[in-house]
Coordinates of C-alpha atoms in Angstrom, one line a residue:
X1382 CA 0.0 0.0 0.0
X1383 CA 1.7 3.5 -1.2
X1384 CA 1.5 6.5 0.3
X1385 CA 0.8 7.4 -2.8
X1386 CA -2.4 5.7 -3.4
X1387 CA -3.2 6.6 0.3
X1388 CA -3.6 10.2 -1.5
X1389 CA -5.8 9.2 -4.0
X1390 CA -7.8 7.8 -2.7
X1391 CA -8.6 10.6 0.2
X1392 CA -9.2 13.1 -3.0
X1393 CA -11.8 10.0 -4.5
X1394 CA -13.4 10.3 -1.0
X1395 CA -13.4 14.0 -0.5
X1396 CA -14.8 15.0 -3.9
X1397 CA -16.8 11.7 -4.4
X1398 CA -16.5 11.6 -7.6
X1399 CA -13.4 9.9 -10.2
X1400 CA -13.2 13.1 -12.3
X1401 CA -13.4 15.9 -9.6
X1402 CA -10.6 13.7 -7.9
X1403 CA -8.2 13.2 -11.2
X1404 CA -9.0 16.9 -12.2
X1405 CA -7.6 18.0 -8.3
X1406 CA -4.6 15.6 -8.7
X1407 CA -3.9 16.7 -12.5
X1408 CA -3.8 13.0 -13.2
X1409 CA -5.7 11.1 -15.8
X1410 CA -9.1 9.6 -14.8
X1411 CA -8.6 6.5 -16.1
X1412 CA -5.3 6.1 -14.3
X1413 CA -6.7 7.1 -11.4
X1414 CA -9.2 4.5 -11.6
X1415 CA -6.7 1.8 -11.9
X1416 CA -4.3 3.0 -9.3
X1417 CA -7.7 2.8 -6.8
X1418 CA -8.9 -0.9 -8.3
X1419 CA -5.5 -2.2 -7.9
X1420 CA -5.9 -0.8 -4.1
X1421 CA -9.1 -3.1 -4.0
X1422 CA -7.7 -5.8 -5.1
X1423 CA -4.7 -5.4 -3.0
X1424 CA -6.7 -5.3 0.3
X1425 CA -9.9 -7.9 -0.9
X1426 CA -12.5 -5.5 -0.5
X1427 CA -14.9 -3.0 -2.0
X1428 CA -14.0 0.5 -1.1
X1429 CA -16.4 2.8 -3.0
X1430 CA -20.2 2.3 -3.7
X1431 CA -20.6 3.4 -7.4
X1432 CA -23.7 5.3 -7.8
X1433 CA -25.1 7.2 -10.9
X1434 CA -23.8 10.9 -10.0
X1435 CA -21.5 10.2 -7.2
X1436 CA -19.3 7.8 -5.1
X1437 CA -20.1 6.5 -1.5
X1438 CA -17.3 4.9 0.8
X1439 CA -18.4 1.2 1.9
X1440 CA -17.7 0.3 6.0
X1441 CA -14.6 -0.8 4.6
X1442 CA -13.7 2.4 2.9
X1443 CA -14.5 4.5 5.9
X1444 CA -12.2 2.5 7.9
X1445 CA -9.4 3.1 5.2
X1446 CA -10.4 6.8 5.1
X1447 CA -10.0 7.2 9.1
X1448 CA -6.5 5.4 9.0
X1449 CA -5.5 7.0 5.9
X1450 CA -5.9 10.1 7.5
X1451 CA -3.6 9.6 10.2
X1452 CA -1.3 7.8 8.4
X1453 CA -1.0 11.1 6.1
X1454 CA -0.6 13.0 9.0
X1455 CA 1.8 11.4 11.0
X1456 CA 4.2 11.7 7.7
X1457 CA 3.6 15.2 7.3
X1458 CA 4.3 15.5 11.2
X1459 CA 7.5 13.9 10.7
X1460 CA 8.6 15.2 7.5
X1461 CA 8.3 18.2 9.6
X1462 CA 10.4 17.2 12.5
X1463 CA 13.3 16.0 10.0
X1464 CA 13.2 19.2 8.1
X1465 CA 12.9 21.8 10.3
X1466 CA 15.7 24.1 11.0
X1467 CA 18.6 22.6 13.0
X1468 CA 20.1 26.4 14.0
X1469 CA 16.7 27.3 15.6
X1470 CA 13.6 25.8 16.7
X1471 CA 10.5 25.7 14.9
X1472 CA 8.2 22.9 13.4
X1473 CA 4.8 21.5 15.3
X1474 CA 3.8 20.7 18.9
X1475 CA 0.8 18.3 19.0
X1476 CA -1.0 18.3 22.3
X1477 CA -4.1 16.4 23.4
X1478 CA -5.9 17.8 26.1
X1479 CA -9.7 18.1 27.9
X1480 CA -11.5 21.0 29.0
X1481 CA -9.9 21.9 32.4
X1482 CA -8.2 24.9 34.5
X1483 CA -4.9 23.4 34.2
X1484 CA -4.5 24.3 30.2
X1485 CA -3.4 28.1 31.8
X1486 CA 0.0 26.3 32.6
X1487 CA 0.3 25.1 29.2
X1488 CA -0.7 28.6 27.3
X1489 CA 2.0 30.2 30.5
X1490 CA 4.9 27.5 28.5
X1491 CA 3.1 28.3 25.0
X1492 CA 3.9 31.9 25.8
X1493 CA 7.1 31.6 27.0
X1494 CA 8.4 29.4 24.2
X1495 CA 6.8 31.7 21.6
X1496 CA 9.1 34.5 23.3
X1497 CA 12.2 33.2 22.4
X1498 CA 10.9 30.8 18.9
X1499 CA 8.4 32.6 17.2
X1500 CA 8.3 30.2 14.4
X1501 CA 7.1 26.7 16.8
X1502 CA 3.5 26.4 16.2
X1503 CA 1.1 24.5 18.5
X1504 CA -2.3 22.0 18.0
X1505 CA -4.1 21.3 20.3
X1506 CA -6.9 18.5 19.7
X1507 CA -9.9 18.3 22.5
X1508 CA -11.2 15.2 23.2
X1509 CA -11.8 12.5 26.4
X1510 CA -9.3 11.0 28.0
X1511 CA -9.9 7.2 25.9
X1512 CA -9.5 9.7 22.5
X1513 CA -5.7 11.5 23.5
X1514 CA -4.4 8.0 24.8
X1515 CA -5.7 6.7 21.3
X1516 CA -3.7 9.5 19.5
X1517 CA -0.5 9.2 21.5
X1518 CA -0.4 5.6 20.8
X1519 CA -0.7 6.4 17.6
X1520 CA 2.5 9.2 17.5
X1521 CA -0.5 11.5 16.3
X1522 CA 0.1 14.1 19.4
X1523 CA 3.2 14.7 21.6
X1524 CA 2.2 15.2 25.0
X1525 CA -1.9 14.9 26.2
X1526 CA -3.7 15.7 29.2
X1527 CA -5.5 13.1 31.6
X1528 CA -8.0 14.3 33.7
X1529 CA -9.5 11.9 36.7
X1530 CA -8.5 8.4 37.1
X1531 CA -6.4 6.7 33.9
X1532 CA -3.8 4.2 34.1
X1533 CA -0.7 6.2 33.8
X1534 CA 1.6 3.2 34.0
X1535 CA 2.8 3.2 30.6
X1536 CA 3.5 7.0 30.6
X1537 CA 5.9 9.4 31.4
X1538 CA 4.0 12.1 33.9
X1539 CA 3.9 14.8 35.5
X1540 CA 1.0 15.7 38.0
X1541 CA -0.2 18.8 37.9
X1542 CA 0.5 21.5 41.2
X1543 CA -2.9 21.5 41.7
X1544 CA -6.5 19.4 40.8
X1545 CA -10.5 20.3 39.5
X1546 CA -12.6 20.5 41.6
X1547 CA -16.0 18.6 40.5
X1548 CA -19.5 20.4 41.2
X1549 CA -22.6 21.3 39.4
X1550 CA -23.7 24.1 37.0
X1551 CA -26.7 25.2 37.3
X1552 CA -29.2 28.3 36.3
X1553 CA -28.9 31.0 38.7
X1554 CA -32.6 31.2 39.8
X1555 CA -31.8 27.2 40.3
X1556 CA -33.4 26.1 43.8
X1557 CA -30.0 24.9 44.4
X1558 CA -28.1 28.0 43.7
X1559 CA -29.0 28.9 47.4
X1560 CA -27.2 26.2 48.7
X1561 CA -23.4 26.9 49.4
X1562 CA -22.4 23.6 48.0
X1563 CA -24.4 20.4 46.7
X1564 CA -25.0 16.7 48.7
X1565 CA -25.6 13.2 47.3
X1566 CA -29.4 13.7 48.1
X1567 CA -29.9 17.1 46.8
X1568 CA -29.3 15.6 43.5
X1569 CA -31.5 12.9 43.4
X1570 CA -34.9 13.1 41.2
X1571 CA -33.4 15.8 39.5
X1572 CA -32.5 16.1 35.6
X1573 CA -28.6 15.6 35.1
X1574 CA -26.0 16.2 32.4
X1575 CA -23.2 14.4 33.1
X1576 CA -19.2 13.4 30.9
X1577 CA -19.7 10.8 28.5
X1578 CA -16.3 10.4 29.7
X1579 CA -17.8 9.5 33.5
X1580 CA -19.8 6.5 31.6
X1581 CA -16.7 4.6 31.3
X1582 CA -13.9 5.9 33.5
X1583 CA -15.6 7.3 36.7
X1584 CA -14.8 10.9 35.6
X1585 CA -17.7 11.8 37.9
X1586 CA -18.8 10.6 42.0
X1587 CA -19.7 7.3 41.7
X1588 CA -22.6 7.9 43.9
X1589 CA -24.4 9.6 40.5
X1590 CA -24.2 6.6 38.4
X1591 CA -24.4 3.5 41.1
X1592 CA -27.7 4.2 42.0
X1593 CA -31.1 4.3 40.5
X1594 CA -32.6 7.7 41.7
X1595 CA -30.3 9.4 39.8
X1596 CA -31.8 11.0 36.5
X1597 CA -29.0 11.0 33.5
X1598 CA -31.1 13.0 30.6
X1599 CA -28.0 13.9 28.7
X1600 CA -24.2 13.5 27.9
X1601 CA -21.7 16.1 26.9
X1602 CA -17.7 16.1 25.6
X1603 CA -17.3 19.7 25.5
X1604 CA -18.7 21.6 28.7
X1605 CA -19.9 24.6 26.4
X1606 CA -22.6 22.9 25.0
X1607 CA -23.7 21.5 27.8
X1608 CA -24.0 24.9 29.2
X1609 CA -26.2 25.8 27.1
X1610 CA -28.6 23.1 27.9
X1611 CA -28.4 24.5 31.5
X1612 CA -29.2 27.8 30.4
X1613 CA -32.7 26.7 28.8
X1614 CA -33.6 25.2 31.8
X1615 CA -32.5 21.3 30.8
X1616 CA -31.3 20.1 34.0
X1617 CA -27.9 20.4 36.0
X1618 CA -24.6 19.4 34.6
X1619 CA -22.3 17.8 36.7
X1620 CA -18.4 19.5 35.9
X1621 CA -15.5 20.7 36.8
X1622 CA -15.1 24.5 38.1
X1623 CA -13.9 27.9 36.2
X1624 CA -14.5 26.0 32.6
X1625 CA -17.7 28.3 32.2
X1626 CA -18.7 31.9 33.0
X1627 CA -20.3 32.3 35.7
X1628 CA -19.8 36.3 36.8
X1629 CA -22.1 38.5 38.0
X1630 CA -23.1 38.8 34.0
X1631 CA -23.9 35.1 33.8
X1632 CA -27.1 33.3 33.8
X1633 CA -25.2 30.5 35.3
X1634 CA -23.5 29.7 38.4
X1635 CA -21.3 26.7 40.1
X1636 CA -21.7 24.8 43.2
X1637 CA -18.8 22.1 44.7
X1638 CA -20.2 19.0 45.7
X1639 CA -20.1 17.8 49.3
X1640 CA -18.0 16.4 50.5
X1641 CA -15.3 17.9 48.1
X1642 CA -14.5 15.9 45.1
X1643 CA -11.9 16.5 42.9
X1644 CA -9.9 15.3 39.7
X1645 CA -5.9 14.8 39.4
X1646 CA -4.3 16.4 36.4
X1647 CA -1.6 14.8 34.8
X1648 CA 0.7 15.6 31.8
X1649 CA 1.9 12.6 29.9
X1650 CA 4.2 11.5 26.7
X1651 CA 4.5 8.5 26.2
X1652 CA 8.0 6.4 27.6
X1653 CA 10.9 6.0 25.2
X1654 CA 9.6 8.9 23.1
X1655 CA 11.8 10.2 20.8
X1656 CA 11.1 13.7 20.5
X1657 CA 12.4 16.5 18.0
X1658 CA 14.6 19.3 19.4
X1659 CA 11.6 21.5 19.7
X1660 CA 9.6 19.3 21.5
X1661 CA 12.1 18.0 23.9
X1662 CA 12.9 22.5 24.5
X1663 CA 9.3 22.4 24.9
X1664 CA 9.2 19.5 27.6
X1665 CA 11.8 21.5 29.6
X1666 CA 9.6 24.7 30.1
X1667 CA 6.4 22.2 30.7
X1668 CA 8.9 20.7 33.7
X1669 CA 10.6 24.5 34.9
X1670 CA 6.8 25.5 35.5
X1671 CA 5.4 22.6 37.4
X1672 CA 8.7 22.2 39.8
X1673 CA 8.2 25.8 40.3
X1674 CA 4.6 25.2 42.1
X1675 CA 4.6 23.5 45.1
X1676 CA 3.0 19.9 45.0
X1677 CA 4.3 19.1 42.0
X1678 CA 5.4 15.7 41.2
X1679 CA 7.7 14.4 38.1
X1680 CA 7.9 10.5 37.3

């Protein structure tokens, strides 16, 4: 399988349609065709429904699609890395990472580093915990972000100085809102939007989803839509703190749970990484800032 053909067959799926495809590769339709049936044949399968205007990818070619994809970009990632300028530092820094407080260290080292190497550029991809170890795995991303309990064992960490503190966000004519923070009981019966994360990796108390009283209406990944629900009145999301406005201006406001629950924050890469020069500069600042806070803790 060429990474060549990997190409083409991206452009076939992203203008379904033969022609559109050669005509964005300046190659020949008819070559193009056999460069993609010889892929078929290669790997046993059916890859594109043909239909009368356009193309559909079959299960198989959406699987081929999604690991094209990455396979694509962890070249270009590492073309990069090989490329870049050895007299300075420049190139990429991937970083996985989920909604939390604890991304204000990482923009304090993006800051820092773009001081001194203006020419480093960073990504950062949100998603749950089970999505950044995914991409690490994969080399897609450098360093990710865990937050709550994940097995760090076969990582390189460093805790965070400090950890998120779990409550519930709610409107702020809420009958709750009066209380000063929020029990397992006061909870029960009511309407709850909760991590899809916490389904699988007890990202929130356990008490929410081990027993029966407890009302689950929705799930969220990114806490700003779930806000939203809140504000029309939904139900209560269950979340970490100072991820959503809730000033004086706000419809919304926050409430800890009781007793105090909170989530560890840990930065990982993964062990016998090999990273580029900018990276590795990039690791250093990452380490300077946390052993500068007390609680910090390097393994």
């Amino acid at each position: 399988m060429e990474l060549r053909v990997l190409q083409y067959f991206l452009a076939i799926a992203r203008e379904e349609s033969i022609s559109g495809a050669a005509e964005y590769l300046h190659i020949s339709q008819p070559t193009l065709s056999r460069q993609i049936k010889d892929l078929e044949d290669e790997l046993g399968t059916i890859l594109f429904e043909r239909g009368s205007r356009k193309i559909a990818l079959t299960e198989d070619g959406l699987l081929l699609r999604k690991r094209a994809e990455e396979i694509i970009n962890l070249v270009d990632k590492t073309e990069a890395e090989i490329i870049s300028d050895k007299t300075s530092l420049n190139g990429d820094i991937y970083i996985g990472c989920g909604e939390t407080e604890g991304m204000l260290l990482i923009a304090k080292a993006i800051k820092e580093m773009h001081k001194y190497h203006p020419d480093v550029r960073f990504h950062l991809h949100s998603g749950n915990g089970n999505d950044i170890a995914e991409r690490l795995e994969k080399g897609l991303i450098d360093f990710g972000i865990f937050i709550g309990d994940f097995d760090i064992t076969q990582y390189h960490y460093l805790k965070f100085p400090y950890k998120d503190t779990f409550g519930v966000l709610m409107r702020k004519d809420s009958p709750l809102a009066s209380l000063n923070s929020i029990s397992e009981g006061d909870l029960e019966g009511l309407p709850l939007i909760v991590s899809d994360q916490g389904l699988s990796k007890d990202f929130i108390p356990k008490y929410v989803l081990n027993h029966g009283n407890y009302n689950i209406v929705a799930t969220y990944n990114l806490l700003y839509n779930a806000s939203l629900m809140v504000r029309e009145g939904i139900g209560y999301a269950l979340c970490l703190d100072k991820l959503v406005n809730t000033d004086c201006m706000s419809e919304l406001c926050f409430r800890p749970l009781e007793p105090k629950s909170e989530a560890e924050i840990i930065f990982v890469w993964k062990k016998y990484q090999l990273f580029s020069k900018t990276s590795q500069y990039f690791l250093s600042l990452i380490q300077k800032i946390f052993t500068s806070k007390e609680g910090h803790d390097v393994s």
